[in-house]
Amino acid sequence: MSDKQADKLASLFDAQQAAPINPDAKQQAINAAMQAFAAAQPHQAAEADAASATGQTNVNHGPLPWWQKIKQRFFQGFASSSRPTDNNNGRRNSMTQQLIWRYGAGATFACVLMLAILIGVKPTDFDDNNIALQPVEIAERGTALSPEKVEADALTEQRGKQQAGENTPPLNPVEIKEQALAENFGASAPATTALQLKKEARFVTESAKRSANAMGVPTISRKPIASLDSVGNSAGITNTDITGTQAPEEGRDDFTRVEENSVKRVVDEPVSTFSIDVDTASYAFVRRQLNHGVLPQKDAVRIEEMINYFDYQYPLPESKRQPFSTQVVVSESPWKPGNQLVHIGIKGYELERKQLPKSNLVFLLDVSGSMNSRDKLPLVKQSMALLLDQLNPQDTVAIAVYAGAAGTVLAPTPAKEKQKILDAMNGLNAGGSTAGAQGIQLAYQLAQTHFDKQAVNRVILATDGDFNVGITNPDELKSYVERKRESGVFLSVLGFGQGNYHDHLMQQLAQNGNGIAAYIDTLSEAQKVLVEEATSSLFPIAKDVKVQVEFNPATVSEYRLIGYETRKLNREDFNNDKVDAGDIGAGHTVTAIYEITPSQSDSKLIDESRYAGNRSQDDNKAQNAQQHEEFGFVKLRYKLPQESTSKLINQAIPAKTSMSEQSPLMQQEIQFATAVAGFAQLLKGGKYLADWTYDDAITLALANRGEDVFGYRNEFVQLIRKAKIAK
Amino acid sequence: MEQEQSLIKAAQAGDQNAFGQLLNARYDTIYRFALKWCGSVSDAEDITQQACIKLGKGIGQYRGDAAFTTWLYRLVINCAKDWQRTQARHSSDDRESLAVTAYESAALEVGGVTGEETSGHAAEAALYLQQVLQQVSKLGEGFKETLVLVFGEGMNHAEAAEVLGIKESTVSWRIHQVRKHLNLLNAEGGNYE
């Protein structure tokens, strides 16, 4: 492109720069922003809470602020799901409505009128891309729902109820009520497609449940009549139940952008330092997306979390004086001939049940309105019940909840009074907005009251990650959690649900609180995290575990750390005990893989530096020959849980492929880890994998599944197949 | 500028009037950026509205460690990318027709306000621009925003680098890649020029 062309390009932009601005759109956007601004002010939120007590809402009643001069105009903007111009608008604007809706949510539950408006303004809550279209009559959406119309709909609710009663006699009263709402809505927008009706009906069902909760009517979760899915088990949640009914909605899931690690020249940067990571949240999230036939966002894929999801059978540590064993194995790279993979495997020792320290646990459960779906609060309750079974009788459990306000549901209670704990948990209902920060403060207070220096004191937070009231500043929240960690109370985070998941915040909180961050999408994942891995999730055996690898420029020309992008440390941080790093629980396995290019190989990506290259080689020749037998040197630092000074482990990396020296079991584990690493990289775009494909990943994983008692590895192979056909 | 600083301070302290003034002053910048990004008036209005709401929610998070303009651009780029993601999930047919829609809507909506002659020019420009941007997006992540900031907003490489939180050399490299790529297209008789 010549400069003339650059000018042309600039002039294209200039043409747009001159475009006129629609004053109506401007006013509308400013109004909306004003609403958001007002809702974000702490004192305004408090007013909203106060208003809810008197049945008022800050959205529709009360004195109108100056910017909201014309009520009609406000609703024109937000009843846009029925804007006739563009059929994408509904979806995009529903984000707007969600925002408004959330801030109003605290006030809505006591107010039936508001509920009716909600039905009107937030009809397209669910994604429409992944459900097969039924051959139904497709017509344009109905005309705009004005507030008056919505009110009228609310008034006709009774009539709708009767109609439903006549049409579907065999259903119980609660079901009739839900159907009535669904039908009522259908009647108010007769031109809606069956597909849309289904989604809307599902939303209405939840609204109905909420209103019923507010009125003290017991409800059971069930699907509305318009649902195209089979009717699920209403009492318990099964895997297929959740994954089959929850439409993927990735719009608001929040992931931080991370650049994949690049290839480094050993001459330029011989030392690589990172903190270990035992989280598995990324794998569960990726699985969920793939089960919906959608490829996950690249930023949702954290390679190390995918690799560490699986439990590799590395040899156990020989003595307990050193809490974990380290294995260093060099294998051929399957995706790039000439390159080799250096596996660093860490295995923590297993605690026997009678050795387990006492636990002082506080469950902090999010019961905000956003948790009110079947894969959230009900799954949280079931998960916590599972965890309860793993506790010893003398352990204590407390429950705190947060929504519009934080509260204690159960004072610290010994685990042997299991029924009391279960009763408290089952009495919880979702409703209100999320005051996560106050909840955390309360939970820490509870943990502090039963603080036991010998015990594991831990707050377990279960949430969909929506913190919108209280300390909303993530940095403040993080430093709070960090201070509490120093006082001996740790934090683990269990993420639930989708569509609103704030991955980054959850990760950061868990990292700062010396805990795990796990994402629970199904009951079987809860089983894995809270039952099979209960000891590793709850009992740390080493903290601040850092790895530093120095590569030998005489034998290695380039290297690349696969994954761990978010865990990078500075070289000097390794020996600085003040710098926080990851923790290892009892029985945890952690694997890190480097891809290296030996100096004799011609598979290098980076050319030799013309001026600096030869000198270093000459230096190395002068050194003793032993150096040529090593690719590099691994150093590992860790602290015992109660200590503040670190210990060091050293191990050399032999400069040859050491796979053949390993036991068949070890070879299999290494190969499987390689398959997972390869698959995760493919999901991130596979820029270093040449022409290695999903099929190669399947072959490698299939050959190395091993015993696979729990079926996780088979599931992994299925996931690769799903990724192959996913869009 | 100083006046704006005091508006920001007041808005952060909860002053709605100050926030309203701030938004009123900044709306046009945000809208024009969004229009350059997506090429369609109604989409640009949607992106801008999202950005305004985000600003309303997040003004308290502005700490003054970067210029307000820089911070604002980051916010708007995020909104634009969110919009992009929702677009990406529509079928490829939709995407093919995107440029045409951009052309039509620009002709329609611009025409109403500024008369026939300008409308033709602006609409044509919008169409070309969307085609160029589509090509540029194919180069990889980060290229589109770099191009819009440098050519559309007239930033120098250092300013764009600050907004994007990357090195200046990366911006220069990306711009170089874009130039190389568009040149190539041109030589092959592609759709630019």
JSON list of C-alpha atoms in Angstrom, two decimals, chain A residues 452-582:
[
{"chain": "A", "resi": 452, "resn": "ASP", "atom": "CA", "xyz": [-8.38, -23.31, 64.99]},
{"chain": "A", "resi": 453, "resn": "LYS", "atom": "CA", "xyz": [-4.67, -23.02, 64.36]},
{"chain": "A", "resi": 454, "resn": "GLN", "atom": "CA", "xyz": [-4.30, -26.77, 63.88]},
{"chain": "A", "resi": 455, "resn": "ALA", "atom": "CA", "xyz": [-7.30, -27.02, 61.56]},
{"chain": "A", "resi": 456, "resn": "VAL", "atom": "CA", "xyz": [-7.83, -26.10, 57.95]},
{"chain": "A", "resi": 457, "resn": "ASN", "atom": "CA", "xyz": [-9.87, -22.92, 58.04]},
{"chain": "A", "resi": 458, "resn": "ARG", "atom": "CA", "xyz": [-11.49, -22.32, 54.71]},
{"chain": "A", "resi": 459, "resn": "VAL", "atom": "CA", "xyz": [-14.26, -20.32, 53.14]},
{"chain": "A", "resi": 460, "resn": "ILE", "atom": "CA", "xyz": [-15.86, -22.06, 50.16]},
{"chain": "A", "resi": 461, "resn": "LEU", "atom": "CA", "xyz": [-17.56, -19.61, 47.88]},
{"chain": "A", "resi": 462, "resn": "ALA", "atom": "CA", "xyz": [-20.15, -20.89, 45.42]},
{"chain": "A", "resi": 463, "resn": "THR", "atom": "CA", "xyz": [-21.33, -18.32, 42.92]},
{"chain": "A", "resi": 464, "resn": "ASP", "atom": "CA", "xyz": [-21.94, -17.50, 39.30]},
{"chain": "A", "resi": 465, "resn": "GLY", "atom": "CA", "xyz": [-19.48, -14.71, 39.79]},
{"chain": "A", "resi": 466, "resn": "ASP", "atom": "CA", "xyz": [-21.78, -11.78, 39.72]},
{"chain": "A", "resi": 467, "resn": "PHE", "atom": "CA", "xyz": [-20.56, -9.21, 42.22]},
{"chain": "A", "resi": 468, "resn": "ASN", "atom": "CA", "xyz": [-22.45, -6.02, 41.67]},
{"chain": "A", "resi": 469, "resn": "VAL", "atom": "CA", "xyz": [-23.08, -4.46, 45.05]},
{"chain": "A", "resi": 470, "resn": "GLY", "atom": "CA", "xyz": [-20.66, -3.72, 47.91]},
{"chain": "A", "resi": 471, "resn": "ILE", "atom": "CA", "xyz": [-16.90, -3.81, 47.28]},
{"chain": "A", "resi": 472, "resn": "THR", "atom": "CA", "xyz": [-17.26, -4.00, 43.54]},
{"chain": "A", "resi": 473, "resn": "ASN", "atom": "CA", "xyz": [-13.70, -3.02, 42.97]},
{"chain": "A", "resi": 474, "resn": "PRO", "atom": "CA", "xyz": [-11.91, -6.29, 42.20]},
{"chain": "A", "resi": 475, "resn": "ASP", "atom": "CA", "xyz": [-8.55, -5.03, 43.46]},
{"chain": "A", "resi": 476, "resn": "GLU", "atom": "CA", "xyz": [-9.99, -4.12, 46.82]},
{"chain": "A", "resi": 477, "resn": "LEU", "atom": "CA", "xyz": [-11.69, -7.49, 47.05]},
{"chain": "A", "resi": 478, "resn": "LYS", "atom": "CA", "xyz": [-8.46, -9.25, 46.13]},
{"chain": "A", "resi": 479, "resn": "SER", "atom": "CA", "xyz": [-6.39, -7.48, 48.72]},
{"chain": "A", "resi": 480, "resn": "TYR", "atom": "CA", "xyz": [-9.05, -8.24, 51.33]},
{"chain": "A", "resi": 481, "resn": "VAL", "atom": "CA", "xyz": [-8.85, -11.94, 50.51]},
{"chain": "A", "resi": 482, "resn": "GLU", "atom": "CA", "xyz": [-5.07, -11.74, 50.57]},
{"chain": "A", "resi": 483, "resn": "ARG", "atom": "CA", "xyz": [-5.00, -10.19, 54.05]},
{"chain": "A", "resi": 484, "resn": "LYS", "atom": "CA", "xyz": [-7.33, -12.88, 55.31]},
{"chain": "A", "resi": 485, "resn": "ARG", "atom": "CA", "xyz": [-5.10, -15.54, 53.83]},
{"chain": "A", "resi": 486, "resn": "GLU", "atom": "CA", "xyz": [-2.27, -14.27, 55.96]},
{"chain": "A", "resi": 487, "resn": "SER", "atom": "CA", "xyz": [-4.46, -14.58, 59.02]},
{"chain": "A", "resi": 488, "resn": "GLY", "atom": "CA", "xyz": [-4.87, -18.29, 58.20]},
{"chain": "A", "resi": 489, "resn": "VAL", "atom": "CA", "xyz": [-8.28, -18.45, 56.55]},
{"chain": "A", "resi": 490, "resn": "PHE", "atom": "CA", "xyz": [-8.12, -19.68, 52.95]},
{"chain": "A", "resi": 491, "resn": "LEU", "atom": "CA", "xyz": [-10.65, -19.25, 50.18]},
{"chain": "A", "resi": 492, "resn": "SER", "atom": "CA", "xyz": [-11.76, -21.70, 47.49]},
{"chain": "A", "resi": 493, "resn": "VAL", "atom": "CA", "xyz": [-14.09, -20.72, 44.71]},
{"chain": "A", "resi": 494, "resn": "LEU", "atom": "CA", "xyz": [-16.60, -22.95, 42.97]},
{"chain": "A", "resi": 495, "resn": "GLY", "atom": "CA", "xyz": [-18.04, -21.42, 39.82]},
{"chain": "A", "resi": 496, "resn": "PHE", "atom": "CA", "xyz": [-21.51, -22.33, 38.60]},
{"chain": "A", "resi": 497, "resn": "GLY", "atom": "CA", "xyz": [-23.68, -21.52, 35.62]},
{"chain": "A", "resi": 498, "resn": "GLN", "atom": "CA", "xyz": [-23.03, -19.82, 32.39]},
{"chain": "A", "resi": 499, "resn": "GLY", "atom": "CA", "xyz": [-23.86, -16.64, 30.59]},
{"chain": "A", "resi": 500, "resn": "ASN", "atom": "CA", "xyz": [-22.72, -14.43, 33.39]},
{"chain": "A", "resi": 501, "resn": "TYR", "atom": "CA", "xyz": [-19.55, -16.11, 34.60]},
{"chain": "A", "resi": 502, "resn": "HIS", "atom": "CA", "xyz": [-16.70, -13.84, 35.64]},
{"chain": "A", "resi": 503, "resn": "ASP", "atom": "CA", "xyz": [-13.84, -16.21, 35.20]},
{"chain": "A", "resi": 504, "resn": "HIS", "atom": "CA", "xyz": [-11.07, -13.73, 35.82]},
{"chain": "A", "resi": 505, "resn": "LEU", "atom": "CA", "xyz": [-12.36, -12.48, 39.17]},
{"chain": "A", "resi": 506, "resn": "MET", "atom": "CA", "xyz": [-12.98, -16.02, 40.38]},
{"chain": "A", "resi": 507, "resn": "GLN", "atom": "CA", "xyz": [-9.45, -17.06, 39.42]},
{"chain": "A", "resi": 508, "resn": "GLN", "atom": "CA", "xyz": [-7.92, -14.08, 41.10]},
{"chain": "A", "resi": 509, "resn": "LEU", "atom": "CA", "xyz": [-9.86, -14.51, 44.30]},
{"chain": "A", "resi": 510, "resn": "ALA", "atom": "CA", "xyz": [-8.90, -18.16, 44.58]},
{"chain": "A", "resi": 511, "resn": "GLN", "atom": "CA", "xyz": [-5.27, -17.43, 43.74]},
{"chain": "A", "resi": 512, "resn": "ASN", "atom": "CA", "xyz": [-5.07, -14.74, 46.37]},
{"chain": "A", "resi": 513, "resn": "GLY", "atom": "CA", "xyz": [-6.86, -16.89, 48.89]},
{"chain": "A", "resi": 514, "resn": "ASN", "atom": "CA", "xyz": [-4.60, -19.97, 48.51]},
{"chain": "A", "resi": 515, "resn": "GLY", "atom": "CA", "xyz": [-7.45, -22.04, 47.19]},
{"chain": "A", "resi": 516, "resn": "ILE", "atom": "CA", "xyz": [-8.65, -23.82, 44.13]},
{"chain": "A", "resi": 517, "resn": "ALA", "atom": "CA", "xyz": [-10.96, -22.37, 41.54]},
{"chain": "A", "resi": 518, "resn": "ALA", "atom": "CA", "xyz": [-13.15, -25.05, 40.03]},
{"chain": "A", "resi": 519, "resn": "TYR", "atom": "CA", "xyz": [-16.00, -24.73, 37.62]},
{"chain": "A", "resi": 520, "resn": "ILE", "atom": "CA", "xyz": [-18.89, -27.05, 38.31]},
{"chain": "A", "resi": 521, "resn": "ASP", "atom": "CA", "xyz": [-21.14, -27.68, 35.35]},
{"chain": "A", "resi": 522, "resn": "THR", "atom": "CA", "xyz": [-22.63, -31.04, 36.28]},
{"chain": "A", "resi": 523, "resn": "LEU", "atom": "CA", "xyz": [-23.17, -33.20, 39.30]},
{"chain": "A", "resi": 524, "resn": "SER", "atom": "CA", "xyz": [-20.42, -35.52, 38.16]},
{"chain": "A", "resi": 525, "resn": "GLU", "atom": "CA", "xyz": [-17.98, -32.62, 38.13]},
{"chain": "A", "resi": 526, "resn": "ALA", "atom": "CA", "xyz": [-19.08, -31.82, 41.68]},
{"chain": "A", "resi": 527, "resn": "GLN", "atom": "CA", "xyz": [-18.40, -35.47, 42.49]},
{"chain": "A", "resi": 528, "resn": "LYS", "atom": "CA", "xyz": [-14.90, -35.18, 41.05]},
{"chain": "A", "resi": 529, "resn": "VAL", "atom": "CA", "xyz": [-13.94, -31.94, 42.74]},
{"chain": "A", "resi": 530, "resn": "LEU", "atom": "CA", "xyz": [-15.62, -32.38, 46.10]},
{"chain": "A", "resi": 531, "resn": "VAL", "atom": "CA", "xyz": [-15.55, -36.13, 46.68]},
{"chain": "A", "resi": 532, "resn": "GLU", "atom": "CA", "xyz": [-12.72, -37.80, 44.77]},
{"chain": "A", "resi": 533, "resn": "GLU", "atom": "CA", "xyz": [-10.44, -34.84, 45.17]},
{"chain": "A", "resi": 534, "resn": "ALA", "atom": "CA", "xyz": [-11.80, -33.66, 48.49]},
{"chain": "A", "resi": 535, "resn": "THR", "atom": "CA", "xyz": [-8.52, -34.11, 50.26]},
{"chain": "A", "resi": 536, "resn": "SER", "atom": "CA", "xyz": [-6.51, -32.25, 47.65]},
{"chain": "A", "resi": 537, "resn": "SER", "atom": "CA", "xyz": [-9.13, -29.53, 47.41]},
{"chain": "A", "resi": 538, "resn": "LEU", "atom": "CA", "xyz": [-9.24, -28.99, 51.14]},
{"chain": "A", "resi": 539, "resn": "PHE", "atom": "CA", "xyz": [-5.82, -29.78, 52.56]},
{"chain": "A", "resi": 540, "resn": "PRO", "atom": "CA", "xyz": [-2.78, -27.96, 51.25]},
{"chain": "A", "resi": 541, "resn": "ILE", "atom": "CA", "xyz": [0.52, -29.79, 51.69]},
{"chain": "A", "resi": 542, "resn": "ALA", "atom": "CA", "xyz": [2.71, -27.10, 50.19]},
{"chain": "A", "resi": 543, "resn": "LYS", "atom": "CA", "xyz": [2.16, -23.50, 49.31]},
{"chain": "A", "resi": 544, "resn": "ASP", "atom": "CA", "xyz": [3.83, -20.92, 47.06]},
{"chain": "A", "resi": 545, "resn": "VAL", "atom": "CA", "xyz": [5.22, -23.56, 44.75]},
{"chain": "A", "resi": 546, "resn": "LYS", "atom": "CA", "xyz": [7.37, -21.99, 42.04]},
{"chain": "A", "resi": 547, "resn": "VAL", "atom": "CA", "xyz": [9.27, -23.60, 39.21]},
{"chain": "A", "resi": 548, "resn": "GLN", "atom": "CA", "xyz": [12.34, -22.16, 37.56]},
{"chain": "A", "resi": 549, "resn": "VAL", "atom": "CA", "xyz": [13.99, -23.81, 34.59]},
{"chain": "A", "resi": 550, "resn": "GLU", "atom": "CA", "xyz": [17.35, -22.75, 33.24]},
{"chain": "A", "resi": 551, "resn": "PHE", "atom": "CA", "xyz": [18.10, -24.06, 29.78]},
{"chain": "A", "resi": 552, "resn": "ASN", "atom": "CA", "xyz": [21.57, -24.91, 28.62]},
{"chain": "A", "resi": 553, "resn": "PRO", "atom": "CA", "xyz": [22.49, -22.82, 25.57]},
{"chain": "A", "resi": 554, "resn": "ALA", "atom": "CA", "xyz": [24.99, -25.48, 24.50]},
{"chain": "A", "resi": 555, "resn": "THR", "atom": "CA", "xyz": [22.28, -28.08, 23.94]},
{"chain": "A", "resi": 556, "resn": "VAL", "atom": "CA", "xyz": [19.02, -26.17, 23.53]},
{"chain": "A", "resi": 557, "resn": "SER", "atom": "CA", "xyz": [18.48, -23.36, 21.06]},
{"chain": "A", "resi": 558, "resn": "GLU", "atom": "CA", "xyz": [14.80, -22.51, 21.66]},
{"chain": "A", "resi": 559, "resn": "TYR", "atom": "CA", "xyz": [12.11, -23.31, 24.17]},
{"chain": "A", "resi": 560, "resn": "ARG", "atom": "CA", "xyz": [8.42, -22.60, 24.74]},
{"chain": "A", "resi": 561, "resn": "LEU", "atom": "CA", "xyz": [6.43, -23.13, 27.91]},
{"chain": "A", "resi": 562, "resn": "ILE", "atom": "CA", "xyz": [3.06, -24.65, 27.02]},
{"chain": "A", "resi": 563, "resn": "GLY", "atom": "CA", "xyz": [0.38, -22.84, 29.04]},
{"chain": "A", "resi": 564, "resn": "TYR", "atom": "CA", "xyz": [0.86, -21.09, 32.39]},
{"chain": "A", "resi": 565, "resn": "GLU", "atom": "CA", "xyz": [0.53, -17.71, 30.69]},
{"chain": "A", "resi": 566, "resn": "THR", "atom": "CA", "xyz": [-1.37, -16.27, 33.64]},
{"chain": "A", "resi": 567, "resn": "ARG", "atom": "CA", "xyz": [1.16, -17.71, 36.10]},
{"chain": "A", "resi": 568, "resn": "LYS", "atom": "CA", "xyz": [4.36, -16.21, 34.77]},
{"chain": "A", "resi": 569, "resn": "LEU", "atom": "CA", "xyz": [6.78, -14.89, 37.37]},
{"chain": "A", "resi": 570, "resn": "ASN", "atom": "CA", "xyz": [9.82, -12.68, 37.09]},
{"chain": "A", "resi": 571, "resn": "ARG", "atom": "CA", "xyz": [13.17, -14.37, 37.35]},
{"chain": "A", "resi": 572, "resn": "GLU", "atom": "CA", "xyz": [13.94, -12.64, 40.64]},
{"chain": "A", "resi": 573, "resn": "ASP", "atom": "CA", "xyz": [10.57, -13.62, 42.16]},
{"chain": "A", "resi": 574, "resn": "PHE", "atom": "CA", "xyz": [11.75, -17.21, 42.41]},
{"chain": "A", "resi": 575, "resn": "ASN", "atom": "CA", "xyz": [13.95, -16.60, 45.41]},
{"chain": "A", "resi": 576, "resn": "ASN", "atom": "CA", "xyz": [11.70, -13.98, 46.94]},
{"chain": "A", "resi": 577, "resn": "ASP", "atom": "CA", "xyz": [9.56, -15.65, 49.57]},
{"chain": "A", "resi": 578, "resn": "LYS", "atom": "CA", "xyz": [7.23, -12.67, 49.68]},
{"chain": "A", "resi": 579, "resn": "VAL", "atom": "CA", "xyz": [5.95, -13.42, 46.20]},
{"chain": "A", "resi": 580, "resn": "ASP", "atom": "CA", "xyz": [2.80, -15.52, 46.29]},
{"chain": "A", "resi": 581, "resn": "ALA", "atom": "CA", "xyz": [2.42, -18.57, 44.05]},
{"chain": "A", "resi": 582, "resn": "GLY", "atom": "CA", "xyz": [0.24, -21.66, 43.62]}
]
